[in-house]
Amino acid sequence: MNKNRYTLIIVIVLAVILASSWFLYGKLGENVERQELVTEEKNEPETEESTKSNTPKAPDFTVIDNDGNEIKLSDFEGKPVIVNFWASWCGPCKAEMPEFEEAYKKYGEDIHFLMVNSTDGSQETVESAKEFIESMGYTFPVYYDTKSNAAIVYGVTGLPTTYFINADGNVIAKAVSSITLDTLEKGIGLITE
């Protein structure tokens, strides 16, 4: 009997710690300092040829759209692409969403915005992500990484993470953590040059 009580107490304590951590990350994460872009460093004089050879090709991945159709990153080649990995429980992700909405309204005709939801099926579901997007009134396109294909291919270890890809399909810059509209605009400038 005492062993069961001890086990129950440990389980309750662990649950409280996990719930507190999740709550604090969501609430306090909204105030995290936002990061600047990280771009590829070039060690030789920049020419059109060297720029193409020094910039990594964006790895392809598969996600699903709102209708459950499979979509690949390569389907969007020919126009610049911004890929943002996010989740509705992520405070820093929520903090940058208004900036992405503003940029989408301004550049949506010229740039593909792939807002890739980290849909793990437990902490984040397609339904919870859709509910969040609808409740906030966001209009940018959302895709769901239900098999973690995109996150694995890009080695995403933290949310949010944003990649800036030019029309040739090369990764030009990335940002790990929440970004400001100014930083988003800088990234857009790099992929639309």
mmCIF file of C-alpha atoms in Angstrom:
data_model
loop_
_atom_site.group_PDB
_atom_site.id
_atom_site.type_symbol
_atom_site.label_atom_id
_atom_site.label_comp_id
_atom_site.label_asym_id
_atom_site.label_seq_id
_atom_site.Cartn_x
_atom_site.Cartn_y
_atom_site.Cartn_z
ATOM 1 C CA MET A 1 0.000 0.000 0.000
ATOM 2 C CA ASN A 2 2.785 2.468 0.918
ATOM 3 C CA LYS A 3 4.622 1.640 -2.322
ATOM 4 C CA ASN A 4 1.541 2.569 -4.377
ATOM 5 C CA ARG A 5 1.116 5.822 -2.454
ATOM 6 C CA TYR A 6 4.809 6.688 -2.998
ATOM 7 C CA THR A 7 4.496 5.959 -6.740
ATOM 8 C CA LEU A 8 1.353 8.093 -6.959
ATOM 9 C CA ILE A 9 3.092 11.019 -5.226
ATOM 10 C CA ILE A 10 6.036 10.790 -7.658
ATOM 11 C CA VAL A 11 3.695 10.729 -10.649
ATOM 12 C CA ILE A 12 1.767 13.764 -9.362
ATOM 13 C CA VAL A 13 4.980 15.726 -8.687
ATOM 14 C CA LEU A 14 6.306 14.942 -12.169
ATOM 15 C CA ALA A 15 3.003 15.952 -13.751
ATOM 16 C CA VAL A 16 3.032 19.272 -11.863
ATOM 17 C CA ILE A 17 6.636 19.937 -12.956
ATOM 18 C CA LEU A 18 5.844 19.151 -16.604
ATOM 19 C CA ALA A 19 2.669 21.237 -16.615
ATOM 20 C CA SER A 20 4.482 24.158 -14.980
ATOM 21 C CA SER A 21 7.335 23.959 -17.495
ATOM 22 C CA TRP A 22 4.912 23.911 -20.429
ATOM 23 C CA PHE A 23 2.964 26.869 -19.012
ATOM 24 C CA LEU A 24 6.093 28.923 -18.284
ATOM 25 C CA TYR A 25 7.558 28.244 -21.745
ATOM 26 C CA GLY A 26 4.340 29.370 -23.386
ATOM 27 C CA LYS A 27 3.888 32.518 -21.288
ATOM 28 C CA LEU A 28 7.447 33.646 -20.680
ATOM 29 C CA GLY A 29 8.559 32.659 -24.171
ATOM 30 C CA GLU A 30 6.480 35.466 -25.661
ATOM 31 C CA ASN A 31 8.976 37.948 -24.189
ATOM 32 C CA VAL A 32 12.128 36.210 -25.441
ATOM 33 C CA GLU A 33 14.686 38.416 -27.175
ATOM 34 C CA ARG A 34 14.282 38.015 -30.902
ATOM 35 C CA GLN A 35 17.146 36.823 -33.058
ATOM 36 C CA GLU A 36 18.782 38.228 -36.159
ATOM 37 C CA LEU A 37 19.331 36.268 -39.378
ATOM 38 C CA VAL A 38 22.200 33.863 -39.874
ATOM 39 C CA THR A 39 23.471 33.831 -43.452
ATOM 40 C CA GLU A 40 26.028 31.735 -45.287
ATOM 41 C CA GLU A 41 29.577 33.093 -44.937
ATOM 42 C CA LYS A 42 31.550 33.334 -48.131
ATOM 43 C CA ASN A 43 35.363 33.132 -48.040
ATOM 44 C CA GLU A 44 35.959 34.209 -51.626
ATOM 45 C CA PRO A 45 34.993 37.274 -53.668
ATOM 46 C CA GLU A 46 31.285 37.178 -54.415
ATOM 47 C CA THR A 47 30.255 36.550 -58.006
ATOM 48 C CA GLU A 48 27.051 35.078 -59.359
ATOM 49 C CA GLU A 49 28.838 31.726 -59.832
ATOM 50 C CA SER A 50 30.352 31.668 -56.313
ATOM 51 C CA THR A 51 27.069 32.710 -54.718
ATOM 52 C CA LYS A 52 25.274 29.741 -56.295
ATOM 53 C CA SER A 53 28.027 27.266 -55.405
ATOM 54 C CA ASN A 54 28.372 28.473 -51.785
ATOM 55 C CA THR A 55 24.670 28.500 -50.994
ATOM 56 C CA PRO A 56 23.193 25.146 -50.006
ATOM 57 C CA LYS A 57 20.258 23.742 -51.931
ATOM 58 C CA ALA A 58 17.122 23.615 -49.788
ATOM 59 C CA PRO A 59 16.371 19.984 -48.894
ATOM 60 C CA ASP A 60 12.961 18.817 -50.086
ATOM 61 C CA PHE A 61 10.286 17.690 -47.636
ATOM 62 C CA THR A 62 6.647 16.616 -47.642
ATOM 63 C CA VAL A 63 3.844 18.081 -45.486
ATOM 64 C CA ILE A 64 0.055 18.160 -45.825
ATOM 65 C CA ASP A 65 -2.218 21.120 -46.540
ATOM 66 C CA ASN A 66 -5.591 21.972 -44.956
ATOM 67 C CA ASP A 67 -7.324 19.455 -47.226
ATOM 68 C CA GLY A 68 -4.933 16.593 -46.385
ATOM 69 C CA ASN A 69 -3.083 16.751 -49.720
ATOM 70 C CA GLU A 70 0.652 16.034 -49.725
ATOM 71 C CA ILE A 71 2.710 19.094 -50.622
ATOM 72 C CA LYS A 72 6.458 19.186 -51.281
ATOM 73 C CA LEU A 73 8.770 22.154 -50.868
ATOM 74 C CA SER A 74 9.978 21.532 -54.437
ATOM 75 C CA ASP A 75 6.413 22.296 -55.647
ATOM 76 C CA PHE A 76 7.153 25.962 -54.873
ATOM 77 C CA GLU A 77 10.455 26.320 -56.722
ATOM 78 C CA GLY A 78 10.606 29.293 -59.084
ATOM 79 C CA LYS A 79 9.576 31.858 -56.468
ATOM 80 C CA PRO A 80 11.272 32.773 -53.190
ATOM 81 C CA VAL A 81 10.019 30.771 -50.195
ATOM 82 C CA ILE A 82 9.877 31.446 -46.471
ATOM 83 C CA VAL A 83 9.530 28.300 -44.358
ATOM 84 C CA ASN A 84 8.538 28.898 -40.737
ATOM 85 C CA PHE A 85 8.345 26.013 -38.250
ATOM 86 C CA TRP A 86 5.902 26.771 -35.410
ATOM 87 C CA ALA A 87 3.365 25.378 -32.934
ATOM 88 C CA SER A 88 0.337 26.945 -31.251
ATOM 89 C CA TRP A 89 1.658 26.137 -27.746
ATOM 90 C CA CYS A 90 4.936 27.993 -28.454
ATOM 91 C CA GLY A 91 5.020 31.514 -26.957
ATOM 92 C CA PRO A 92 7.811 32.838 -29.232
ATOM 93 C CA CYS A 93 5.947 31.416 -32.257
ATOM 94 C CA LYS A 94 2.785 33.280 -31.273
ATOM 95 C CA ALA A 95 4.797 36.479 -30.740
ATOM 96 C CA GLU A 96 6.025 36.532 -34.360
ATOM 97 C CA MET A 97 2.784 35.457 -36.067
ATOM 98 C CA PRO A 98 1.442 39.022 -36.543
ATOM 99 C CA GLU A 99 4.663 39.936 -38.389
ATOM 100 C CA PHE A 100 4.282 36.950 -40.703
ATOM 101 C CA GLU A 101 0.647 37.882 -41.359
ATOM 102 C CA GLU A 102 1.670 41.453 -42.236
ATOM 103 C CA ALA A 103 4.474 40.236 -44.528
ATOM 104 C CA TYR A 104 2.157 37.700 -46.177
ATOM 105 C CA LYS A 105 -0.382 40.418 -46.972
ATOM 106 C CA LYS A 106 2.375 42.588 -48.421
ATOM 107 C CA TYR A 107 4.440 39.956 -50.311
ATOM 108 C CA GLY A 108 2.080 36.986 -50.728
ATOM 109 C CA GLU A 109 1.912 37.402 -54.506
ATOM 110 C CA ASP A 110 5.712 37.352 -54.888
ATOM 111 C CA ILE A 111 6.834 34.964 -52.124
ATOM 112 C CA HIS A 112 5.524 31.582 -51.016
ATOM 113 C CA PHE A 113 4.923 31.475 -47.267
ATOM 114 C CA LEU A 114 5.016 27.948 -45.846
ATOM 115 C CA MET A 115 3.935 28.132 -42.223
ATOM 116 C CA VAL A 116 4.803 24.552 -41.209
ATOM 117 C CA ASN A 117 3.063 23.444 -38.030
ATOM 118 C CA SER A 118 4.965 20.932 -35.905
ATOM 119 C CA THR A 119 2.034 18.546 -35.644
ATOM 120 C CA ASP A 120 3.135 15.762 -33.297
ATOM 121 C CA GLY A 121 -0.368 14.392 -32.721
ATOM 122 C CA SER A 122 -0.341 14.828 -28.940
ATOM 123 C CA GLN A 123 0.864 18.252 -27.826
ATOM 124 C CA GLU A 124 -0.138 19.702 -31.220
ATOM 125 C CA THR A 125 -2.818 18.302 -33.525
ATOM 126 C CA VAL A 126 -4.083 19.477 -36.896
ATOM 127 C CA GLU A 127 -7.309 20.480 -35.143
ATOM 128 C CA SER A 128 -5.605 22.517 -32.396
ATOM 129 C CA ALA A 129 -3.404 24.286 -34.954
ATOM 130 C CA LYS A 130 -6.380 25.088 -37.216
ATOM 131 C CA GLU A 131 -8.365 26.347 -34.233
ATOM 132 C CA PHE A 132 -5.520 28.665 -33.216
ATOM 133 C CA ILE A 133 -5.068 30.071 -36.754
ATOM 134 C CA GLU A 134 -8.825 30.643 -37.161
ATOM 135 C CA SER A 135 -9.185 32.258 -33.724
ATOM 136 C CA MET A 136 -6.412 34.741 -34.555
ATOM 137 C CA GLY A 137 -7.753 35.472 -38.056
ATOM 138 C CA TYR A 138 -4.471 34.645 -39.836
ATOM 139 C CA THR A 139 -4.730 34.201 -43.594
ATOM 140 C CA PHE A 140 -1.285 32.865 -44.521
ATOM 141 C CA PRO A 141 -1.139 29.260 -45.756
ATOM 142 C CA VAL A 142 -0.532 26.629 -43.083
ATOM 143 C CA TYR A 143 0.919 23.171 -43.664
ATOM 144 C CA TYR A 144 1.121 20.295 -41.201
ATOM 145 C CA ASP A 145 4.255 18.250 -40.540
ATOM 146 C CA THR A 146 2.348 15.220 -39.237
ATOM 147 C CA LYS A 147 5.224 12.785 -39.866
ATOM 148 C CA SER A 148 7.976 15.198 -38.748
ATOM 149 C CA ASN A 149 9.464 14.863 -42.234
ATOM 150 C CA ALA A 150 10.228 18.563 -42.633
ATOM 151 C CA ALA A 151 11.564 19.005 -39.090
ATOM 152 C CA ILE A 152 13.886 16.015 -39.457
ATOM 153 C CA VAL A 153 15.159 17.059 -42.900
ATOM 154 C CA TYR A 154 15.945 20.558 -41.604
ATOM 155 C CA GLY A 155 17.235 19.433 -38.207
ATOM 156 C CA VAL A 156 14.776 21.644 -36.366
ATOM 157 C CA THR A 157 15.516 21.409 -32.649
ATOM 158 C CA GLY A 158 13.641 24.484 -31.427
ATOM 159 C CA LEU A 159 10.624 26.535 -32.334
ATOM 160 C CA PRO A 160 10.204 28.867 -34.046
ATOM 161 C CA THR A 161 12.767 28.363 -36.816
ATOM 162 C CA THR A 162 12.570 30.230 -40.124
ATOM 163 C CA TYR A 163 14.365 29.563 -43.421
ATOM 164 C CA PHE A 164 14.674 32.012 -46.314
ATOM 165 C CA ILE A 165 15.007 30.270 -49.701
ATOM 166 C CA ASN A 166 15.574 32.071 -53.009
ATOM 167 C CA ALA A 167 13.768 31.363 -56.300
ATOM 168 C CA ASP A 168 16.553 28.950 -57.345
ATOM 169 C CA GLY A 169 15.817 26.805 -54.291
ATOM 170 C CA ASN A 170 18.915 27.773 -52.276
ATOM 171 C CA VAL A 171 18.861 28.402 -48.531
ATOM 172 C CA ILE A 172 20.038 31.996 -48.107
ATOM 173 C CA ALA A 173 19.432 32.609 -44.385
ATOM 174 C CA LYS A 174 17.759 31.219 -41.285
ATOM 175 C CA ALA A 175 16.655 32.419 -37.881
ATOM 176 C CA VAL A 176 16.236 30.269 -34.796
ATOM 177 C CA SER A 177 13.864 31.887 -32.305
ATOM 178 C CA SER A 178 11.248 34.563 -32.760
ATOM 179 C CA ILE A 179 12.009 37.325 -35.269
ATOM 180 C CA THR A 180 10.835 40.910 -35.655
ATOM 181 C CA LEU A 181 9.189 42.430 -38.719
ATOM 182 C CA ASP A 182 12.463 44.256 -39.433
ATOM 183 C CA THR A 183 14.392 40.967 -39.450
ATOM 184 C CA LEU A 184 11.688 39.361 -41.586
ATOM 185 C CA GLU A 185 12.009 42.230 -44.062
ATOM 186 C CA LYS A 186 15.809 41.758 -44.157
ATOM 187 C CA GLY A 187 15.343 38.072 -44.934
ATOM 188 C CA ILE A 188 12.843 38.928 -47.662
ATOM 189 C CA GLY A 189 15.368 41.367 -49.128
ATOM 190 C CA LEU A 190 17.992 38.609 -49.264
ATOM 191 C CA ILE A 191 15.760 36.217 -51.227
ATOM 192 C CA THR A 192 14.253 38.768 -53.621
ATOM 193 C CA GLU A 193 17.507 40.422 -54.773
#
